[in-house]
mmCIF file of C-alpha atoms and ligand atoms in Angstrom:
data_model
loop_
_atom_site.group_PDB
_atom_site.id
_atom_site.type_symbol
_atom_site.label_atom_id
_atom_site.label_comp_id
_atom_site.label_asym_id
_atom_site.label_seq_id
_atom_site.Cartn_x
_atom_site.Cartn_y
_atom_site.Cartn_z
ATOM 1 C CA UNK A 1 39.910 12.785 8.397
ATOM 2 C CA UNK A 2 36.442 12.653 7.127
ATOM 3 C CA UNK A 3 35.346 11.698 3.960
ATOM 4 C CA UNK A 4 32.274 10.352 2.512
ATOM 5 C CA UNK A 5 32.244 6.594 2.886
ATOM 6 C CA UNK A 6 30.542 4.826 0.501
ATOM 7 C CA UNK A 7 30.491 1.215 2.432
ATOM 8 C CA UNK A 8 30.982 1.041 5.932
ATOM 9 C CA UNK A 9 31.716 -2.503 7.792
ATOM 10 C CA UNK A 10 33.089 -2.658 12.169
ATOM 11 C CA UNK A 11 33.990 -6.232 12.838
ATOM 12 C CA UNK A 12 34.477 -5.475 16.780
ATOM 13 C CA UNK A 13 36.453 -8.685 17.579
ATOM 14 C CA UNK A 14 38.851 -7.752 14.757
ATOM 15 C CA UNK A 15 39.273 -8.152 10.773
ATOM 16 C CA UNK A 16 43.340 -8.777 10.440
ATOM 17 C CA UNK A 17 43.889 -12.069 10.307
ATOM 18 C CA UNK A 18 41.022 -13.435 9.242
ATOM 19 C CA UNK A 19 38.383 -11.983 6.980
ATOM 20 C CA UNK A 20 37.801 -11.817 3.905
ATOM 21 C CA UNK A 21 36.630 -8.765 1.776
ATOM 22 C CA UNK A 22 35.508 -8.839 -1.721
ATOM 23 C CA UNK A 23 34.632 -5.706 -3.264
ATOM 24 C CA UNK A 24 32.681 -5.795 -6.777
ATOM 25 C CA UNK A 25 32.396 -2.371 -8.414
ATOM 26 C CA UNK A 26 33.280 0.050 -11.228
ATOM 27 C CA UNK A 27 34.755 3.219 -11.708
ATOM 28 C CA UNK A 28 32.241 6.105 -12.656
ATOM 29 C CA UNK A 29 32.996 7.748 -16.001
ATOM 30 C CA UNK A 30 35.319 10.751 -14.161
ATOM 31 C CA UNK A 31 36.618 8.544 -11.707
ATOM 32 C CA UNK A 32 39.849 10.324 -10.388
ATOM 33 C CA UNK A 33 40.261 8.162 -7.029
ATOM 34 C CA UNK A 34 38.929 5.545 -5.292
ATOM 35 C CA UNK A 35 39.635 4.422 -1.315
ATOM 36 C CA UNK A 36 39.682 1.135 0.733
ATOM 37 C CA UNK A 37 40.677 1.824 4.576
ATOM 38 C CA UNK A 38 41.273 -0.502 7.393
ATOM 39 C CA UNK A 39 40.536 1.617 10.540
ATOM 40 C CA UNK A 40 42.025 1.027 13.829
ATOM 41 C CA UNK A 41 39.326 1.365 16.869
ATOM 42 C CA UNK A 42 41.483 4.168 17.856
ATOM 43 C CA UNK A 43 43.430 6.952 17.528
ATOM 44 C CA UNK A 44 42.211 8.001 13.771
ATOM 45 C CA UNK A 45 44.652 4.841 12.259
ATOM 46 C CA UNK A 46 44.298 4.038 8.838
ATOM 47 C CA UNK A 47 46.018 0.228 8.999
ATOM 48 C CA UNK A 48 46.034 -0.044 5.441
ATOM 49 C CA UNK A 49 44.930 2.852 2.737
ATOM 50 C CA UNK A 50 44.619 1.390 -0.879
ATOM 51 C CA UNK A 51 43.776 4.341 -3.132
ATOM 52 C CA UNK A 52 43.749 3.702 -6.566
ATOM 53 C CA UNK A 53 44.575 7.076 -8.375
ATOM 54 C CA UNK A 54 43.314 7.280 -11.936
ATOM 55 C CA UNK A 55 45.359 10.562 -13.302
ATOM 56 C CA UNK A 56 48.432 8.544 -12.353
ATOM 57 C CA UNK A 57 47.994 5.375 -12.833
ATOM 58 C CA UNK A 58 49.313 4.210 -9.773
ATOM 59 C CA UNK A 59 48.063 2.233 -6.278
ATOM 60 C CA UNK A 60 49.033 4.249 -3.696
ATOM 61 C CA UNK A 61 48.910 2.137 -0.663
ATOM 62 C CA UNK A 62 49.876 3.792 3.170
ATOM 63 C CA UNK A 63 49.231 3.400 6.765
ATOM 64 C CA UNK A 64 47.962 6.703 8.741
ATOM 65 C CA UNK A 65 49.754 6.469 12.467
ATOM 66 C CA UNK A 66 50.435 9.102 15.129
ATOM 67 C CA UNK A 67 48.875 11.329 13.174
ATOM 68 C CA UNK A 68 50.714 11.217 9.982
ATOM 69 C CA UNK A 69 51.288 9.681 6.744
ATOM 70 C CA UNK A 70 54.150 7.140 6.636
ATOM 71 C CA UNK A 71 56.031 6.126 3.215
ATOM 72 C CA UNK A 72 54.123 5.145 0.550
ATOM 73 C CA UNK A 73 54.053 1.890 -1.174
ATOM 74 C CA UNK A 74 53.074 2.535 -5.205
ATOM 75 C CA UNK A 75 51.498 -0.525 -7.429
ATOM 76 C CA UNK A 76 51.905 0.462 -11.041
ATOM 77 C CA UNK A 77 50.172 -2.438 -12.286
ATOM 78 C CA UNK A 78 47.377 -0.274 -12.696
ATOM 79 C CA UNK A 79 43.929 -2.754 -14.102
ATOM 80 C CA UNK A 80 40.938 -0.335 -13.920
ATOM 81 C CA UNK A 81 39.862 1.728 -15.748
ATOM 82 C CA UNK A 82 36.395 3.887 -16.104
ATOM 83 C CA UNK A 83 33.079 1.686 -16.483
ATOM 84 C CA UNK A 84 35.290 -1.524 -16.482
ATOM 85 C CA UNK A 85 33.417 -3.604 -13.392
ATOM 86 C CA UNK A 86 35.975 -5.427 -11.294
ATOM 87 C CA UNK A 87 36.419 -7.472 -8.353
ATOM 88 C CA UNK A 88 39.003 -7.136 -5.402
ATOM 89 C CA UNK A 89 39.546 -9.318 -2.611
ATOM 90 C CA UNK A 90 41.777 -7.838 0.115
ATOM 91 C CA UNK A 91 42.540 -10.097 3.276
ATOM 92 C CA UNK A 92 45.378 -11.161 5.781
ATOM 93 C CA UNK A 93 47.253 -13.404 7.563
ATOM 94 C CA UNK A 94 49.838 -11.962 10.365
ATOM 95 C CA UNK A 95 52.282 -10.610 8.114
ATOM 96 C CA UNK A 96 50.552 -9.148 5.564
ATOM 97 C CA UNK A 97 47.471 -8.133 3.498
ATOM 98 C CA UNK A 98 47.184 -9.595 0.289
ATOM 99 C CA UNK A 99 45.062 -8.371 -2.788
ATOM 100 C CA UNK A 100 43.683 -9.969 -5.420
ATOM 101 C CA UNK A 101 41.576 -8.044 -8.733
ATOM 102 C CA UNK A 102 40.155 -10.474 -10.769
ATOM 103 C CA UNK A 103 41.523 -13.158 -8.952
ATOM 104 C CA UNK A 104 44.873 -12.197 -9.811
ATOM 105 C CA UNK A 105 47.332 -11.245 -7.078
ATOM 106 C CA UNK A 106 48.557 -7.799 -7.798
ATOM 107 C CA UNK A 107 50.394 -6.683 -4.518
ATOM 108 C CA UNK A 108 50.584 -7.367 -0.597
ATOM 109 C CA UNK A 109 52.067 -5.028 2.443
ATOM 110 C CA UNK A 110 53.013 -5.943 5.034
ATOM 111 C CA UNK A 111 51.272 -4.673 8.165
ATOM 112 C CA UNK A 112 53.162 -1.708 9.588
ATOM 113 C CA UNK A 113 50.441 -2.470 12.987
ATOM 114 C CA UNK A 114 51.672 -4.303 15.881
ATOM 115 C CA UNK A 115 48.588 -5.057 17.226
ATOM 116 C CA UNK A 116 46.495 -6.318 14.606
ATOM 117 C CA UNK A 117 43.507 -7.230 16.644
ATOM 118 C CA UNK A 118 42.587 -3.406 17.004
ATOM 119 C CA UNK A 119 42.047 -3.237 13.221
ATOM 120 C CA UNK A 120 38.345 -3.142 13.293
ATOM 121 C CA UNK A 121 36.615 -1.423 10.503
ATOM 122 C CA UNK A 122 36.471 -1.180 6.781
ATOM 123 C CA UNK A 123 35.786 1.520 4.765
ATOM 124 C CA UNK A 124 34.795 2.576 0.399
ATOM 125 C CA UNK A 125 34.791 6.034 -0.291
ATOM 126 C CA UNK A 126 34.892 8.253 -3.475
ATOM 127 C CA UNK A 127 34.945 7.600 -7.110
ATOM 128 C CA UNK A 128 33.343 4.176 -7.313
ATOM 129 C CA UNK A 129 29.914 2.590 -8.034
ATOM 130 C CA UNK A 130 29.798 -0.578 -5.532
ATOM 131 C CA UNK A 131 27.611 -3.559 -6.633
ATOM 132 C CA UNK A 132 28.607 -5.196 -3.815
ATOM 133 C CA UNK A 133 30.582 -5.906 -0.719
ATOM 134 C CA UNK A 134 31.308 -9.234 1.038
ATOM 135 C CA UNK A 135 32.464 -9.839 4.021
ATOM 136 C CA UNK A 136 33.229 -13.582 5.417
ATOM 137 C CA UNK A 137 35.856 -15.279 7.804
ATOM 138 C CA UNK A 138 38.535 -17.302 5.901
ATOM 139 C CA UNK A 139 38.791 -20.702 7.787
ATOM 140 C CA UNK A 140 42.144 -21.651 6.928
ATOM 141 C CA UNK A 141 43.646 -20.458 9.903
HETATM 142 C C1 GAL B 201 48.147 12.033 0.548
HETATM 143 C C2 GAL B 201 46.635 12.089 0.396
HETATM 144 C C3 GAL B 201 45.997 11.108 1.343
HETATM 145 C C4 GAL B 201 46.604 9.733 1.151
HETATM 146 C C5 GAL B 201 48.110 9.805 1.255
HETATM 147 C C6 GAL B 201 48.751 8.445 1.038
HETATM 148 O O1 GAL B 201 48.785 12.866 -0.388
HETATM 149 O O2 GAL B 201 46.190 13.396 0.715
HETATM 150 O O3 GAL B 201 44.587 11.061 1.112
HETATM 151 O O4 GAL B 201 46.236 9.187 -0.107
HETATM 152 O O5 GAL B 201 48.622 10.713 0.309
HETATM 153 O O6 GAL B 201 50.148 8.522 1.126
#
């Protein structure tokens, strides 16, 4: 599954729970999609794919395991839209990931993983113009 990453982050002792990301950007003009994947160390797993879909409207949000697409999870509260800069802050405890734009909470799933600790890697791809990406350890665990 390749596709051109914008922002690319490995963590090797693990992201979920934990840390912290926080994502400032905006959509380009044409924007149709945007992505943010956690990646397992293995086995091609997406942990948690958040893909905002601009034509729709909608947050699609899915895990990629054994080689397949399970059920998707749709967000239609839907607050982007093109050249409108935003933040999002996406991070989790052991149940789930929560996520935050503009400091508001808009959604959380709960991890469909069992072994969160192989949930190494984020990744931005497609239609967005990132300003900038943190990444920091939450220290309320
Ligand atoms: C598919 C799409 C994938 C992913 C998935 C989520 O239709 O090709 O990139 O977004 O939906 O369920």
């Amino acid at each position: 599954m390749f596709k051109y990453s914008q922002f690319e982050a490995a963590c090797p002792e693990g992201l979920c729970p934990g840390w912290s990301i926080i994502l400032k950007g905006e959509p380009p003009s044409d924007a149709s999609k945007f992505e943010i994947n956690f990646l397992c160390d293995r086995d091609d797993r997406v942990a948690f794919h958040f893909n905002p879909r601009f034509p729709e409207s909608d947050i699609v949000c899915n895990s990629f395991v054994s080689n397949r697409w399970g059920k998707e999870e749709r967000c239609t509260n839907f607050p982007f839209g093109p050249e409108e800069p935003f933040m999002i802050e996406i991070y989790s405890d052991n149940e789930n990931f929560h996520v935050f734009i503009d400091e508001s909470k808009i959604m959380q799933y709960k991890h469909r993983i069992d072994d969160l600790k192989t949930i190494t890697k984020v990744q931005v791809t497609e239609d967005i113009n990132i300003s900038s990406v943190e990444v920091t350890k939450k220290h309320f665990y």
